[in-house]
Amino acid sequence: MDRYIDHTQRREPDPLHPPVEPFDQRMLDVGDGHLIYVEQSGNPDGRPVVVLHGGPGGGCSPGMRRYFDAEAYRIILFDQRGCGRSRPHASVDYNTTWHLVADIERIRETLDIPAWCVFGGSWGATLALIYAQAHPERVSHLILRGVFLMTQAELDWFYGGGAGRFWPDTWQRFIDPIPEEERSDLIRAYHKRLFSGDHDEEIRHARAWSAWENALASITSNGNSGPCPGSYARAFARLENHYFINQGFLDFDGQILARMDRIAHVPGVIVQGRYDMICPPESAWKLAQRWPAAELRLVRDAGHALSEPAITAELARAMDRIARETPP
C-alpha cells in the first residue's frame, strides 16, 4: 500500500451517498449536568462508524451521514459537550478532552458496540487520535482529515500571525477588536472577552473569532466569511478558546505523536489538503511517519474544509474501500 499519494483536483460526479434520515435520536445523560445529542442512521447491523466533529464546538450536521454507504454502515453522529443540540449550550463546565473521551466510550457502551471505525476532521482528528490511544482495542480503523495535533506550534501558526502573513487583510480584521498591548497573546485576549459575562460582548468577539477560521477554511476563499449566527458563534468560539488556552488538556506538548506506539497497528487513512491554512500539512506528515499502518493522502489544490470536492472524494472513497475490503 502506498504511504503517500498526491492527487490532483478531480472533476467528477458527486461522490457522496444519498441523504439518509436517522432511525434513532436521543439525548444521552453523561453526567456533570450535560446531555449530549446522539443519532444513528444507516444499517443497524452494519459496520459501526462514529463521527467526531471539529471545533471544538462545531457540532455535527446531516451532510456528515453522506460519507458512508447507508447499507454498509451503522452511522453514529453526536454533538460534543456544549455545542449543537447538546445541553447546556456553550458551557465549558466539566468540558475537557477527557470528558469527551469518556463520552465517546459511554456512547459505545450504550449502543453495545464492541469496536468501531472512528472518523474525524480537524479537532475531530485530534480527538480521534486521543480516544484511540486511550482505548486502542475499541478502534478498528481511523479515518482522519485536516490533522491537528494540539501542539503549541500549531496554535502559534494560526493565532500568532503565521497564517496572517498569507491573509494580512483578514488577519487585521481578527486582531482589530483587541487593543495593541494585548495582541502578543490573542488566545488569552479573546478568552477575556469571550468569558466576560457580557452577552453582547461575547457574541461580538465570538463572531470575530469564528470569522477568522471560517475565512481560511477553503482554498477558494477570498478572505471573507458569511454572517454567522450569534448563538452558534458563541458556542464555537468559547469552546475552542477554552480548549486552546488549556493546551487541549494534554499532559505535555507533543503528547499525541509521543504516544503513537499505542495505535501503530490500527489501520488508518489521513486525508490532508496540500494548502490547508488552518492545519498545515506538516502535522499530517509527521503523524504518518509515526504510524506504519496509515496511508497518507496529500490532496493537491485543496485546503482544510470537509466540503472541498477533492477532500470529500478521498474520504468517501476511503470509506467505500473499507466497507468492501473488511467484514463488519
Tab-separated table of C-alpha atoms in Angstrom, residues 18-325:
chain	number	residue	atom	x	y	z
A	18	PRO	CA	-27.751	9.831	-0.879
A	19	PRO	CA	-29.157	11.611	2.173
A	20	VAL	CA	-30.386	9.337	4.927
A	21	GLU	CA	-32.535	10.021	7.982
A	22	PRO	CA	-31.739	8.742	11.484
A	23	PHE	CA	-33.511	5.667	12.807
A	24	ASP	CA	-32.583	6.668	16.367
A	25	GLN	CA	-32.172	10.072	18.042
A	26	ARG	CA	-31.659	10.579	21.746
A	27	MET	CA	-30.293	12.870	24.436
A	28	LEU	CA	-27.777	10.893	26.481
A	29	ASP	CA	-27.104	11.903	30.065
A	30	VAL	CA	-23.325	11.738	30.517
A	31	GLY	CA	-23.283	13.270	33.975
A	32	ASP	CA	-21.947	16.582	35.252
A	33	GLY	CA	-25.201	18.227	34.163
A	34	HIS	CA	-24.527	17.503	30.467
A	35	LEU	CA	-26.921	15.949	27.965
A	36	ILE	CA	-25.424	15.130	24.566
A	37	TYR	CA	-27.302	14.630	21.319
A	38	VAL	CA	-26.679	11.222	19.703
A	39	GLU	CA	-28.142	9.827	16.489
A	40	GLN	CA	-27.883	6.626	14.468
A	41	SER	CA	-28.591	6.169	10.772
A	42	GLY	CA	-27.870	3.611	8.088
A	43	ASN	CA	-27.907	-0.135	8.707
A	44	PRO	CA	-28.376	-1.181	12.367
A	45	ASP	CA	-26.411	-4.357	11.553
A	46	GLY	CA	-23.732	-2.623	9.511
A	47	ARG	CA	-20.141	-1.739	10.339
A	48	PRO	CA	-20.307	0.911	13.095
A	49	VAL	CA	-18.627	4.258	12.493
A	50	VAL	CA	-18.603	7.206	14.882
A	51	VAL	CA	-18.108	10.717	13.501
A	52	LEU	CA	-16.169	13.249	15.597
A	53	HIS	CA	-16.888	16.814	14.504
A	54	GLY	CA	-14.447	19.694	14.554
A	55	GLY	CA	-14.101	22.834	16.579
A	56	PRO	CA	-14.172	22.095	19.463
A	57	GLY	CA	-17.704	23.399	19.388
A	58	GLY	CA	-18.637	22.853	15.747
A	59	GLY	CA	-21.414	20.284	16.093
A	60	CYS	CA	-22.461	17.608	13.616
A	61	SER	CA	-24.653	18.077	10.547
A	62	PRO	CA	-26.866	15.831	8.362
A	63	GLY	CA	-24.377	16.066	5.488
A	64	MET	CA	-21.842	14.097	7.523
A	65	ARG	CA	-24.009	10.981	7.154
A	66	ARG	CA	-23.451	11.003	3.393
A	67	TYR	CA	-19.788	9.949	3.582
A	68	PHE	CA	-20.980	6.420	4.359
A	69	ASP	CA	-22.947	3.812	2.418
A	70	ALA	CA	-26.139	3.513	4.462
A	71	GLU	CA	-26.458	-0.175	3.557
A	72	ALA	CA	-22.947	-0.970	4.772
A	73	TYR	CA	-22.526	1.295	7.803
A	74	ARG	CA	-24.206	1.957	11.125
A	75	ILE	CA	-23.529	5.699	11.310
A	76	ILE	CA	-23.273	7.357	14.718
A	77	LEU	CA	-23.118	11.151	14.988
A	78	PHE	CA	-23.152	13.202	18.176
A	79	ASP	CA	-22.706	16.778	19.313
A	80	GLN	CA	-19.882	17.139	21.819
A	81	ARG	CA	-20.499	18.803	25.175
A	82	GLY	CA	-21.733	22.378	24.985
A	83	CYS	CA	-22.493	22.607	21.265
A	84	GLY	CA	-25.073	21.765	18.634
A	85	ARG	CA	-28.131	20.174	20.201
A	86	SER	CA	-26.271	19.149	23.366
A	87	ARG	CA	-27.036	20.980	26.576
A	88	PRO	CA	-26.150	23.204	28.367
A	89	HIS	CA	-25.245	25.260	25.308
A	90	ALA	CA	-21.821	26.964	25.163
A	91	SER	CA	-20.932	25.596	28.598
A	92	VAL	CA	-17.270	24.903	29.425
A	93	ASP	CA	-18.014	23.431	32.866
A	94	TYR	CA	-16.877	19.810	33.099
A	95	ASN	CA	-15.814	20.109	29.492
A	96	THR	CA	-12.312	18.795	28.762
A	97	THR	CA	-10.754	16.385	26.298
A	98	TRP	CA	-11.000	13.627	28.884
A	99	HIS	CA	-14.696	14.267	29.449
A	100	LEU	CA	-15.173	13.881	25.681
A	101	VAL	CA	-13.163	10.650	25.593
A	102	ALA	CA	-15.359	9.301	28.393
A	103	ASP	CA	-18.475	10.423	26.483
A	104	ILE	CA	-17.387	8.513	23.385
A	105	GLU	CA	-16.956	5.399	25.499
A	106	ARG	CA	-20.364	5.988	27.109
A	107	ILE	CA	-21.951	6.135	23.659
A	108	ARG	CA	-20.170	2.956	22.535
A	109	GLU	CA	-21.236	1.060	25.646
A	110	THR	CA	-24.815	2.372	25.484
A	111	LEU	CA	-25.137	1.232	21.867
A	112	ASP	CA	-23.449	-2.111	22.655
A	113	ILE	CA	-20.713	-1.727	20.036
A	114	PRO	CA	-17.537	-3.796	20.636
A	115	ALA	CA	-15.344	-1.709	18.295
A	116	TRP	CA	-15.899	0.873	15.601
A	117	CYS	CA	-14.359	2.984	12.869
A	118	VAL	CA	-13.537	6.477	14.119
A	119	PHE	CA	-13.896	9.270	11.539
A	120	GLY	CA	-12.820	12.809	12.432
A	121	GLY	CA	-11.528	16.025	10.929
A	122	SER	CA	-9.526	18.927	12.358
A	123	TRP	CA	-10.261	18.908	16.121
A	124	GLY	CA	-12.221	15.719	15.380
A	125	ALA	CA	-8.953	14.163	14.155
A	126	THR	CA	-7.251	15.288	17.374
A	127	LEU	CA	-9.975	13.751	19.485
A	128	ALA	CA	-9.984	10.563	17.388
A	129	LEU	CA	-6.262	10.061	17.984
A	130	ILE	CA	-6.513	10.752	21.725
A	131	TYR	CA	-9.521	8.424	22.061
A	132	ALA	CA	-7.753	5.683	20.095
A	133	GLN	CA	-4.624	5.984	22.233
A	134	ALA	CA	-6.774	5.647	25.365
A	135	HIS	CA	-8.877	2.757	24.007
A	136	PRO	CA	-6.937	1.088	21.153
A	137	GLU	CA	-8.902	-2.152	21.456
A	138	ARG	CA	-12.109	-0.288	20.604
A	139	VAL	CA	-10.922	1.164	17.277
A	140	SER	CA	-10.990	-0.890	14.077
A	141	HIS	CA	-9.994	1.943	11.710
A	142	LEU	CA	-9.077	5.628	11.981
A	143	ILE	CA	-10.046	7.963	9.143
A	144	LEU	CA	-8.690	11.477	9.653
A	145	ARG	CA	-8.922	14.760	7.758
A	146	GLY	CA	-7.059	18.044	8.256
A	147	VAL	CA	-4.773	16.794	11.023
A	148	PHE	CA	-4.379	18.927	14.146
A	149	LEU	CA	-2.037	17.530	16.827
A	150	MET	CA	-2.899	20.077	19.528
A	151	THR	CA	0.635	21.482	19.784
A	152	GLN	CA	1.758	24.953	20.715
A	153	ALA	CA	3.461	25.323	17.335
A	154	GLU	CA	0.138	24.811	15.558
A	155	LEU	CA	-1.599	27.345	17.806
A	156	ASP	CA	1.223	29.821	17.225
A	157	TRP	CA	0.833	29.376	13.465
A	158	PHE	CA	-2.864	30.171	13.443
A	159	TYR	CA	-3.192	32.628	16.328
A	160	GLY	CA	0.308	34.076	16.393
A	161	GLY	CA	0.485	35.559	12.907
A	162	GLY	CA	1.815	32.714	10.729
A	163	ALA	CA	-1.338	32.254	8.682
A	164	GLY	CA	-1.861	36.012	8.894
A	165	ARG	CA	1.194	36.562	6.699
A	166	PHE	CA	-0.761	34.951	3.850
A	167	TRP	CA	-4.023	36.720	4.751
A	168	PRO	CA	-2.977	40.136	6.117
A	169	ASP	CA	-6.318	41.813	5.423
A	170	THR	CA	-8.311	39.030	7.087
A	171	TRP	CA	-5.814	38.895	9.960
A	172	GLN	CA	-6.257	42.617	10.527
A	173	ARG	CA	-9.990	42.123	10.991
A	174	PHE	CA	-9.249	39.391	13.527
A	175	ILE	CA	-6.895	41.493	15.632
A	176	ASP	CA	-8.813	44.787	15.325
A	177	PRO	CA	-11.124	44.105	18.320
A	178	ILE	CA	-8.093	43.591	20.590
A	179	PRO	CA	-6.044	46.510	21.971
A	180	GLU	CA	-2.480	46.582	20.640
A	181	GLU	CA	-0.956	45.941	24.059
A	182	GLU	CA	-2.785	42.575	24.280
A	183	ARG	CA	-2.032	41.250	20.796
A	184	SER	CA	1.027	39.250	21.833
A	185	ASP	CA	-1.343	36.552	23.155
A	186	LEU	CA	-4.559	36.627	21.158
A	187	ILE	CA	-5.941	33.414	22.612
A	188	ARG	CA	-5.756	34.903	26.095
A	189	ALA	CA	-7.042	38.299	24.935
A	190	TYR	CA	-10.076	36.728	23.290
A	191	HIS	CA	-10.595	34.482	26.324
A	192	LYS	CA	-11.033	37.569	28.493
A	193	ARG	CA	-13.799	38.832	26.209
A	194	LEU	CA	-15.490	35.531	25.352
A	195	PHE	CA	-15.984	34.870	29.071
A	196	SER	CA	-16.666	38.429	30.192
A	197	GLY	CA	-20.235	37.769	31.325
A	198	ASP	CA	-21.478	40.484	28.955
A	199	HIS	CA	-23.542	38.506	26.435
A	200	ASP	CA	-23.348	41.137	23.683
A	201	GLU	CA	-19.572	41.477	24.062
A	202	GLU	CA	-19.191	37.700	23.989
A	203	ILE	CA	-21.232	37.442	20.769
A	204	ARG	CA	-19.300	40.276	19.106
A	205	HIS	CA	-15.925	38.713	19.822
A	206	ALA	CA	-17.195	35.210	19.090
A	207	ARG	CA	-18.163	36.309	15.585
A	208	ALA	CA	-14.700	37.806	15.029
A	209	TRP	CA	-13.019	34.625	16.312
A	210	SER	CA	-15.192	32.377	14.156
A	211	ALA	CA	-14.858	34.564	11.064
A	212	TRP	CA	-11.056	34.263	11.114
A	213	GLU	CA	-11.221	30.471	10.961
A	214	ASN	CA	-14.145	30.252	8.551
A	215	ALA	CA	-12.464	32.638	6.107
A	216	LEU	CA	-9.416	30.370	5.755
A	217	ALA	CA	-11.172	27.002	5.548
A	218	SER	CA	-11.472	26.715	1.771
A	219	ILE	CA	-8.804	27.053	-0.887
A	220	THR	CA	-11.282	29.078	-2.952
A	221	SER	CA	-11.814	31.633	-0.176
A	222	ASN	CA	-11.473	35.350	-0.905
A	223	GLY	CA	-10.705	36.022	2.756
A	224	ASN	CA	-14.263	36.862	3.732
A	225	SER	CA	-16.745	34.677	5.557
A	226	GLY	CA	-20.511	34.889	5.574
A	227	PRO	CA	-22.553	36.007	8.567
A	228	CYS	CA	-22.500	33.570	11.466
A	229	PRO	CA	-25.488	33.185	13.821
A	230	GLY	CA	-24.600	34.623	17.197
A	231	SER	CA	-25.610	31.560	19.202
A	232	TYR	CA	-23.500	29.218	17.054
A	233	ALA	CA	-20.526	31.586	17.054
A	234	ARG	CA	-20.630	31.969	20.831
A	235	ALA	CA	-20.561	28.203	21.450
A	236	PHE	CA	-17.893	27.614	18.804
A	237	ALA	CA	-15.581	30.406	19.950
A	238	ARG	CA	-15.964	29.820	23.689
A	239	LEU	CA	-15.356	26.084	23.454
A	240	GLU	CA	-12.475	26.367	21.006
A	241	ASN	CA	-10.797	29.089	23.044
A	242	HIS	CA	-11.353	27.135	26.280
A	243	TYR	CA	-9.602	24.082	24.828
A	244	PHE	CA	-6.764	26.052	23.269
A	245	ILE	CA	-5.949	28.169	26.313
A	246	ASN	CA	-5.650	24.861	28.205
A	247	GLN	CA	-3.486	23.208	25.504
A	248	GLY	CA	-6.168	20.609	24.884
A	249	PHE	CA	-5.893	19.392	28.482
A	250	LEU	CA	-2.984	17.167	27.447
A	251	ASP	CA	-0.187	16.202	29.818
A	252	PHE	CA	2.572	17.736	27.676
A	253	ASP	CA	3.180	19.409	24.337
A	254	GLY	CA	3.631	16.796	21.603
A	255	GLN	CA	1.759	14.095	23.524
A	256	ILE	CA	-0.124	12.663	20.536
A	257	LEU	CA	2.984	11.936	18.483
A	258	ALA	CA	4.829	10.625	21.529
A	259	ARG	CA	2.122	8.018	22.141
A	260	MET	CA	1.628	6.766	18.581
A	261	ASP	CA	3.160	3.414	19.529
A	262	ARG	CA	-0.150	2.632	21.248
A	263	ILE	CA	-2.030	2.600	17.930
A	264	ALA	CA	0.746	1.838	15.424
A	265	HIS	CA	-1.156	-1.325	14.406
A	266	VAL	CA	-4.539	0.358	13.804
A	267	PRO	CA	-5.307	0.761	10.069
A	268	GLY	CA	-5.701	4.398	9.114
A	269	VAL	CA	-6.235	6.877	6.305
A	270	ILE	CA	-5.087	10.502	6.564
A	271	VAL	CA	-6.635	12.905	4.045
A	272	GLN	CA	-4.831	16.234	4.070
A	273	GLY	CA	-5.207	19.291	1.871
A	274	ARG	CA	-1.843	20.397	0.473
A	275	TYR	CA	-2.771	24.076	1.042
A	276	ASP	CA	-4.516	23.778	4.387
A	277	MET	CA	-4.016	27.177	6.045
A	278	ILE	CA	-5.634	26.193	9.340
A	279	CYS	CA	-3.832	22.892	9.906
A	280	PRO	CA	-0.699	22.888	7.723
A	281	PRO	CA	0.319	19.515	6.196
A	282	GLU	CA	3.464	19.214	8.325
A	283	SER	CA	1.401	17.713	11.145
A	284	ALA	CA	-0.154	15.072	8.882
A	285	TRP	CA	3.293	14.240	7.513
A	286	LYS	CA	4.792	13.848	10.991
A	287	LEU	CA	1.873	11.702	12.057
A	288	ALA	CA	2.281	9.376	9.063
A	289	GLN	CA	5.973	8.879	9.894
A	290	ARG	CA	4.971	7.528	13.322
A	291	TRP	CA	2.092	5.382	12.074
A	292	PRO	CA	3.123	2.351	9.973
A	293	ALA	CA	-0.459	1.192	9.358
A	294	ALA	CA	-1.636	4.532	7.950
A	295	GLU	CA	-1.897	5.784	4.383
A	296	LEU	CA	-1.310	9.496	3.857
A	297	ARG	CA	-3.228	11.110	1.020
A	298	LEU	CA	-1.977	14.631	0.376
A	299	VAL	CA	-4.578	16.264	-1.835
A	300	ARG	CA	-3.408	18.840	-4.339
A	301	ASP	CA	-5.467	22.018	-4.803
A	302	ALA	CA	-7.305	21.578	-1.515
A	303	GLY	CA	-7.379	23.375	1.803
A	304	HIS	CA	-8.989	22.475	5.120
A	305	ALA	CA	-12.735	22.203	4.655
A	306	LEU	CA	-14.553	18.879	4.750
A	307	SER	CA	-16.747	20.151	1.904
A	308	GLU	CA	-13.931	20.743	-0.602
A	309	PRO	CA	-14.525	18.469	-3.627
A	310	ALA	CA	-11.202	16.627	-3.597
A	311	ILE	CA	-11.269	16.155	0.193
A	312	THR	CA	-14.846	14.890	0.001
A	313	ALA	CA	-13.973	12.443	-2.772
A	314	GLU	CA	-10.964	10.996	-0.943
A	315	LEU	CA	-12.891	10.454	2.271
A	316	ALA	CA	-15.869	8.867	0.509
A	317	ARG	CA	-13.564	6.548	-1.456
A	318	ALA	CA	-11.746	5.543	1.722
A	319	MET	CA	-14.993	4.618	3.480
A	320	ASP	CA	-16.272	2.703	0.441
A	321	ARG	CA	-12.997	0.772	0.276
A	322	ILE	CA	-13.147	-0.141	3.975
A	323	ALA	CA	-16.736	-1.371	3.507
A	324	ARG	CA	-15.691	-3.553	0.551
A	325	GLU	CA	-12.468	-4.959	1.950
